PDB file of C-alpha atoms in Angstrom:
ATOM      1  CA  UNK A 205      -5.061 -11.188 -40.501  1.00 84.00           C
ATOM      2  CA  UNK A 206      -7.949 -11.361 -37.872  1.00 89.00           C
ATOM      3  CA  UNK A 207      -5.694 -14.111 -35.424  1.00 89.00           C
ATOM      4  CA  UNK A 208      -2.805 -11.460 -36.412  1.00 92.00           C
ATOM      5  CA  UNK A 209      -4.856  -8.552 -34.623  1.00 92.00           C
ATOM      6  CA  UNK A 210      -5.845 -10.784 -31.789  1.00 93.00           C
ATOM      7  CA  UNK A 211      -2.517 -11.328 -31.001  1.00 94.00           C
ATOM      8  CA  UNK A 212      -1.045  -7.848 -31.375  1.00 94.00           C
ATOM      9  CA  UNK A 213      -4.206  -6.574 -29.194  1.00 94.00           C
ATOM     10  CA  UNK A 214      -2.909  -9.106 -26.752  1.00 94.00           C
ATOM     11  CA  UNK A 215      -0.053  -8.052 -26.525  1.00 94.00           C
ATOM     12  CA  UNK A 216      -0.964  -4.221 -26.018  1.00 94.00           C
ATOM     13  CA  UNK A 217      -3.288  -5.395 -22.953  1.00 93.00           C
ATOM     14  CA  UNK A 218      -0.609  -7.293 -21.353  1.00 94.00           C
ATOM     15  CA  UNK A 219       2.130  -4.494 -22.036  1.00 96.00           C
ATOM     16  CA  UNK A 220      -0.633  -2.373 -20.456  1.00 96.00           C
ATOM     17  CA  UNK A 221      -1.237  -3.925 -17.115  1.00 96.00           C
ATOM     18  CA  UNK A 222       2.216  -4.713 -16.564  1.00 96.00           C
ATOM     19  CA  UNK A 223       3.134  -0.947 -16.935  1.00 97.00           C
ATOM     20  CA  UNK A 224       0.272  -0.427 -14.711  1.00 97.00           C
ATOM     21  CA  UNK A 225       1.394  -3.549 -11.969  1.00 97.00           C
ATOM     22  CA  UNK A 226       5.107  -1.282 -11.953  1.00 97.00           C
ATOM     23  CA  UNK A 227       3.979   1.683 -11.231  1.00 97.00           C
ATOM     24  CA  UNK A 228       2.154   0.054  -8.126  1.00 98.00           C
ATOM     25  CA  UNK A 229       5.167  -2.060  -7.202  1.00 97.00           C
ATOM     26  CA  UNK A 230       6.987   1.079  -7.269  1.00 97.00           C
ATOM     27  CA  UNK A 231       4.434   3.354  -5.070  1.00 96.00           C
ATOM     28  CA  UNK A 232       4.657   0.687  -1.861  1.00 96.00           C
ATOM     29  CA  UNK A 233       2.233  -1.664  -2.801  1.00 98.00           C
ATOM     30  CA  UNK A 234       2.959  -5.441  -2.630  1.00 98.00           C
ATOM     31  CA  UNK A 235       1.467  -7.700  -5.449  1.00 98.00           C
ATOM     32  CA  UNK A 236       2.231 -11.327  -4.603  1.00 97.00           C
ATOM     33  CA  UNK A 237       1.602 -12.438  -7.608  1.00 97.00           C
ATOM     34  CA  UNK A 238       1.800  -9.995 -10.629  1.00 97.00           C
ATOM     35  CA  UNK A 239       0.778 -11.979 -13.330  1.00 95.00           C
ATOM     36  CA  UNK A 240      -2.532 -12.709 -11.892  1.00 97.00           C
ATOM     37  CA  UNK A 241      -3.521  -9.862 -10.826  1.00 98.00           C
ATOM     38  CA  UNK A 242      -5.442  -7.217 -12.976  1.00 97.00           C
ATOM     39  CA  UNK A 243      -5.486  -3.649 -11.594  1.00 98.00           C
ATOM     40  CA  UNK A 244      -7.384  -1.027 -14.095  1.00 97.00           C
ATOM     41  CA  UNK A 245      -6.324   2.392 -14.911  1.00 95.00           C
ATOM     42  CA  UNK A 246      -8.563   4.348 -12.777  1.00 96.00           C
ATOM     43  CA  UNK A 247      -7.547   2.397  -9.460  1.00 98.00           C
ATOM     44  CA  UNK A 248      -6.191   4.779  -6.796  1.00 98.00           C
ATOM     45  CA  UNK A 249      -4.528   2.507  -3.982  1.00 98.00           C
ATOM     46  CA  UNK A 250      -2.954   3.718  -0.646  1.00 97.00           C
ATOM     47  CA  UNK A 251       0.681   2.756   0.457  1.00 94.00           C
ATOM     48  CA  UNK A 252       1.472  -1.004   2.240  1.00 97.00           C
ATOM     49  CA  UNK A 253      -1.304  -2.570   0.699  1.00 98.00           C
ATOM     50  CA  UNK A 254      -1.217  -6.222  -0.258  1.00 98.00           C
ATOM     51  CA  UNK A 255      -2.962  -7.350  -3.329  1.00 98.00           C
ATOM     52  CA  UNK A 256      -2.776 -11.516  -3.350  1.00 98.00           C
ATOM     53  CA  UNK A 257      -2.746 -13.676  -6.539  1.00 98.00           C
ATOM     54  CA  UNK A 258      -5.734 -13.541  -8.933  1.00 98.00           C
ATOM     55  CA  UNK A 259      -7.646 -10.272  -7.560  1.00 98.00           C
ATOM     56  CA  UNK A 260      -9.231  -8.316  -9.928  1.00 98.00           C
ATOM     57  CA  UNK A 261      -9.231  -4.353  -9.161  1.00 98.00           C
ATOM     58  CA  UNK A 262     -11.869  -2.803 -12.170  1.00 98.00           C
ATOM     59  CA  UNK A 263     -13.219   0.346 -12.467  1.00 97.00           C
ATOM     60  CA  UNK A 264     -13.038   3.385 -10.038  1.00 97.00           C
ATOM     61  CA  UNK A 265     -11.884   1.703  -7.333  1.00 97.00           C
ATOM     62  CA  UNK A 266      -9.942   3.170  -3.914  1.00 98.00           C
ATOM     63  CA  UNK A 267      -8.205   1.127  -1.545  1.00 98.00           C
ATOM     64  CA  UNK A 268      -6.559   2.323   1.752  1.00 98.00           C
ATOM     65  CA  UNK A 269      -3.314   2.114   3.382  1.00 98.00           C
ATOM     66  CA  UNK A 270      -2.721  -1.384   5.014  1.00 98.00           C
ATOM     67  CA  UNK A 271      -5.750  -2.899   3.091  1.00 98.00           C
ATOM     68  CA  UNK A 272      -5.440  -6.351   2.472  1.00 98.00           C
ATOM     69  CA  UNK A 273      -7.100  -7.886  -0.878  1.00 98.00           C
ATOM     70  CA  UNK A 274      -7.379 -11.312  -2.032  1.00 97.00           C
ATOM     71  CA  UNK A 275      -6.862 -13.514  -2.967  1.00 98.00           C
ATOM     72  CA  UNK A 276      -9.568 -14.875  -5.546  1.00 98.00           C
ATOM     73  CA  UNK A 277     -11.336 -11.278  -5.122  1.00 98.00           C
ATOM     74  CA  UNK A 278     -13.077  -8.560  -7.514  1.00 98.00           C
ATOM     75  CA  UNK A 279     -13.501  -4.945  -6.526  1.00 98.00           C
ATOM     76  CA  UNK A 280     -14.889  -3.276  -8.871  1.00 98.00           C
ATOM     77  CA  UNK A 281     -15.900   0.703  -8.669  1.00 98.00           C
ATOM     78  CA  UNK A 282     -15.887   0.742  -5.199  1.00 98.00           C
ATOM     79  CA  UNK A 283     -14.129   2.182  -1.839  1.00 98.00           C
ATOM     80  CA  UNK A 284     -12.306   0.138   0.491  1.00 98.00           C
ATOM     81  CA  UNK A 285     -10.630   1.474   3.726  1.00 98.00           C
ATOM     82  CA  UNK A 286      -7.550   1.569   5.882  1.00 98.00           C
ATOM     83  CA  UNK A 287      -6.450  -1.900   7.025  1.00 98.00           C
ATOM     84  CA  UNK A 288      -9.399  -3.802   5.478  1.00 98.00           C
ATOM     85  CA  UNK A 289      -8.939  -7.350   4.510  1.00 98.00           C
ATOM     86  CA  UNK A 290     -11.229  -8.544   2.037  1.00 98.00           C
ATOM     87  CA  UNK A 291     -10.612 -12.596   1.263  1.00 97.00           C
ATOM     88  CA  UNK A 292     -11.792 -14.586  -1.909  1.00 97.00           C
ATOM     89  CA  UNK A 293     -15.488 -11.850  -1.739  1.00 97.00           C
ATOM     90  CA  UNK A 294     -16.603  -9.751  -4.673  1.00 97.00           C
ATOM     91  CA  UNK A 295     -17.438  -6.172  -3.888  1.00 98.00           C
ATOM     92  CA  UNK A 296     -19.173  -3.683  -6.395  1.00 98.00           C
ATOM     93  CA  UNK A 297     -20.439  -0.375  -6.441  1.00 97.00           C
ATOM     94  CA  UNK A 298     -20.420  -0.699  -2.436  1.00 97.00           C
ATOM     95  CA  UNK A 299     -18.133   1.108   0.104  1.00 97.00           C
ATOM     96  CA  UNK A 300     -16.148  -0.948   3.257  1.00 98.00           C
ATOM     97  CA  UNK A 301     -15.070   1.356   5.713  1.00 97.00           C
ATOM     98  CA  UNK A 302     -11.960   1.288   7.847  1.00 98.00           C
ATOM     99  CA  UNK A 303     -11.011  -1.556   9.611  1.00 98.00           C
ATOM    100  CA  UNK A 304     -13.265  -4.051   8.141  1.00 97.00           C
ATOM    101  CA  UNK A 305     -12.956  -8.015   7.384  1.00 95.00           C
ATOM    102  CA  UNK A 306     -14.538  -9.868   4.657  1.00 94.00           C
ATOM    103  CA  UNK A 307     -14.798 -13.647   3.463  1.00 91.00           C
ATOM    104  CA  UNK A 308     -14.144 -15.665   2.344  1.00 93.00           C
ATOM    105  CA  UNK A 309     -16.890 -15.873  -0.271  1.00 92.00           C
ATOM    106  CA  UNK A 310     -18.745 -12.486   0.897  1.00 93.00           C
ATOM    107  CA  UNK A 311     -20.663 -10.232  -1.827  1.00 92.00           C
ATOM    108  CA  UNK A 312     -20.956  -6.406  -1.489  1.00 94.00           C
ATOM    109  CA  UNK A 313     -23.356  -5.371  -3.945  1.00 93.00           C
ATOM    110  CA  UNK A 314     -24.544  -1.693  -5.061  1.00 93.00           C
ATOM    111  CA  UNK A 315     -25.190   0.609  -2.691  1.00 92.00           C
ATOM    112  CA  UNK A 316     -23.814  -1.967   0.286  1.00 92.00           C
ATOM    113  CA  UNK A 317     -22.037   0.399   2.917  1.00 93.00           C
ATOM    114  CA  UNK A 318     -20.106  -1.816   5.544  1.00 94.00           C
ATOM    115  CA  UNK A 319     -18.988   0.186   9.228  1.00 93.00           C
ATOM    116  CA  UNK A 320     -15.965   0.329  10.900  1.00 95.00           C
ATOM    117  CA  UNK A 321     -14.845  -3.114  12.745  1.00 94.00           C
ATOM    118  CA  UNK A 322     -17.493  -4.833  10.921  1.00 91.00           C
ATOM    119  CA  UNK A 323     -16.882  -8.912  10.085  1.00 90.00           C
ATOM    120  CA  UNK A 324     -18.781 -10.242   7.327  1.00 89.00           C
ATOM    121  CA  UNK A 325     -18.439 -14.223   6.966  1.00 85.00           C
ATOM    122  CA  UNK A 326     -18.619 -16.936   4.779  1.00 86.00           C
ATOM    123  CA  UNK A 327     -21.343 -16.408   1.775  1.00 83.00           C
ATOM    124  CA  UNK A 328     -22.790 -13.152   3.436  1.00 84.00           C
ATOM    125  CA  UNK A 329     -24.118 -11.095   0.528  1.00 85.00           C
ATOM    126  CA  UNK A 330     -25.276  -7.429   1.500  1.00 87.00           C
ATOM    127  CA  UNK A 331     -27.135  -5.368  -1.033  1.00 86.00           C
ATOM    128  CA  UNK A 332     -28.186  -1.402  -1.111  1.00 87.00           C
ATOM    129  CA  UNK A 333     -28.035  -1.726   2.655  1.00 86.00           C
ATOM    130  CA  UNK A 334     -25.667  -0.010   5.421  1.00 87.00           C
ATOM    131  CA  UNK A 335     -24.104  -2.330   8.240  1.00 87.00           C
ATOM    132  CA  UNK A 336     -22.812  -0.128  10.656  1.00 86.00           C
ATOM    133  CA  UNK A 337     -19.549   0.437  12.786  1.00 90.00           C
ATOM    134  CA  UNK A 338     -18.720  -3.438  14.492  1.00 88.00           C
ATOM    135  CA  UNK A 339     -21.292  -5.417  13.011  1.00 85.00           C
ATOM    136  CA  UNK A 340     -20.739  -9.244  12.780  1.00 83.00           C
ATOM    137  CA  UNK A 341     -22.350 -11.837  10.468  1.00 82.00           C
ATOM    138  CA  UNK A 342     -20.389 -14.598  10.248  1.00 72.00           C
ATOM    139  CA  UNK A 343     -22.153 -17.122   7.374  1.00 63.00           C
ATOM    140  CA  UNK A 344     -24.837 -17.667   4.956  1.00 61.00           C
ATOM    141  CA  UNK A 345     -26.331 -14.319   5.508  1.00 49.00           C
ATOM    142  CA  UNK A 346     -28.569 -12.055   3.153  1.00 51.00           C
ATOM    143  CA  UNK A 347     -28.872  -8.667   4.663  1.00 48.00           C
ATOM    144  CA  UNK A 348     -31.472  -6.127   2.377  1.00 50.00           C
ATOM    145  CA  UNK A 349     -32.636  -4.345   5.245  1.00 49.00           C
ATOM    146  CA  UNK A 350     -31.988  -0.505   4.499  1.00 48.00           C
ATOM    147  CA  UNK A 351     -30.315   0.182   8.205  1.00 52.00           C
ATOM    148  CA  UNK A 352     -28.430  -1.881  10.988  1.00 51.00           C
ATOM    149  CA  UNK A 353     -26.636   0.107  13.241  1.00 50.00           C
ATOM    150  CA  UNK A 354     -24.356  -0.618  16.605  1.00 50.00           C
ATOM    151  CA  UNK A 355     -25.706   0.265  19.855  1.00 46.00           C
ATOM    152  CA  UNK A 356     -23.255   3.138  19.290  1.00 51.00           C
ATOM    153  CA  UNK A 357     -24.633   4.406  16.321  1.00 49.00           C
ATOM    154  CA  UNK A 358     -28.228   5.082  17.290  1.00 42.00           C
ATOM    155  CA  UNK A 359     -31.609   4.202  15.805  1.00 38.00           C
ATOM    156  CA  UNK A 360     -31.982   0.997  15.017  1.00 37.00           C
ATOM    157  CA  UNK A 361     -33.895  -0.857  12.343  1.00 36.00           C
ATOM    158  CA  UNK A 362     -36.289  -4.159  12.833  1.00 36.00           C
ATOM    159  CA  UNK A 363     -33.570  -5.353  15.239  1.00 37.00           C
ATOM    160  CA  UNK A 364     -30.489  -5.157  16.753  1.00 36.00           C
ATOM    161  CA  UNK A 365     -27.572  -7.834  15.636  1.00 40.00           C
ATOM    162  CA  UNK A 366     -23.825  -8.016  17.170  1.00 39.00           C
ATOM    163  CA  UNK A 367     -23.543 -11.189  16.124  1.00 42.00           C
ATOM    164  CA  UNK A 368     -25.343 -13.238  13.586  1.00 46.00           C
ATOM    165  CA  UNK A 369     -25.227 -17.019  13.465  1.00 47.00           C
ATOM    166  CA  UNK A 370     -25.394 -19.609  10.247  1.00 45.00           C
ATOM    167  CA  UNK A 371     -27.913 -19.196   7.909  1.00 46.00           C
ATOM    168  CA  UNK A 372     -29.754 -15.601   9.130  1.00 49.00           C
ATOM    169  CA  UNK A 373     -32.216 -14.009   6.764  1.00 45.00           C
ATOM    170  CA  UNK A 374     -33.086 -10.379   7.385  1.00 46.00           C
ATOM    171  CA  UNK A 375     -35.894  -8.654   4.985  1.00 40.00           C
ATOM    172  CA  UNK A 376     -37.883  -5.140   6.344  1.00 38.00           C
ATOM    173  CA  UNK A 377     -41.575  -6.531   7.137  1.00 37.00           C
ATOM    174  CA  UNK A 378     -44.265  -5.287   4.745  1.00 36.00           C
ATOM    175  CA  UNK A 379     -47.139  -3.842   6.297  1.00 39.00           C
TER     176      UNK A 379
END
């Protein structure tokens, strides 16, 4: 009776998200591979965007128009904007503004607000910080400083960075 309930569960779920995957499909969003990709009830997402093959969309999440996700990515609870692309990265409880590009293999974490034009690379991680507008890190990066702003955008914190090279480690100094 238990392997009974499994399956019947099972079933539900996958009756579920594909209900959920239509009514996507049917609102102007492209999902290049359906069956892979898992979109939860609470997901609000823009017209033209492109979901790729085994992206995971959890929680409150909003994407905007023209956003690009995946593939191989998570978003979960988060706020990604117009004509992002976000590639094989895992983004949660963070916020990407317009324009952005991410990845492969970059991780938003809470409270991680990314700027306008910003690039983060390969294995950048950001966490309760705010990169702002055109901002590039390109790989192996760890970024907890509170603040980095564009010469643009005003004050800036412990230093200024348009670009960022291999393996940069930023941390605010104790005193």
């Amino acid at each position: 009776k238990k392997l009974e309930a499994v399956r019947l569960m099972q079933r539900a779920e996958k009756m579920v998200r594909d209900q959920i995957r239509a009514k996507w499909m049917r609102a102007g969003v492209t999902l290049t591979d359906p069956p892979s990709i898992y979109i939860d009830a609470d997901v609000e997402i823009a017209q033209d965007v492109t979901i790729h093959a085994n992206t995971h969309l959890r929680g409150r999440c909003a994407i905007g128009e023209d956003a690009v996700i995946g593939p191989n990515s998570i978003v979960r609870d988060s706020t990604i904007g117009a004509r992002c692309i976000v590639t094989a990265s895992v983004i949660e409880e963070a916020t990407v503004e317009d324009d952005a590009n991410m990845g492969p293999f970059s991780h938003l974490r809470a409270g991680a607000r990314i700027g306008k034009f910003t690039h983060l690379g390969n294995f950048a991680e950001v966490k309760n910080a705010t990169l702002g507008a055109r901002v590039a890190i390109f790989e192996l990066a760890y970024r907890p400083l509170p603040v980095v702003r564009d010469r643009e955008g005003g004050r800036i914190i412990a230093a200024h960075i348009r670009k960022s090279g291999a393996g940069l480690v930023l941390s605010q100094r104790v005193k």
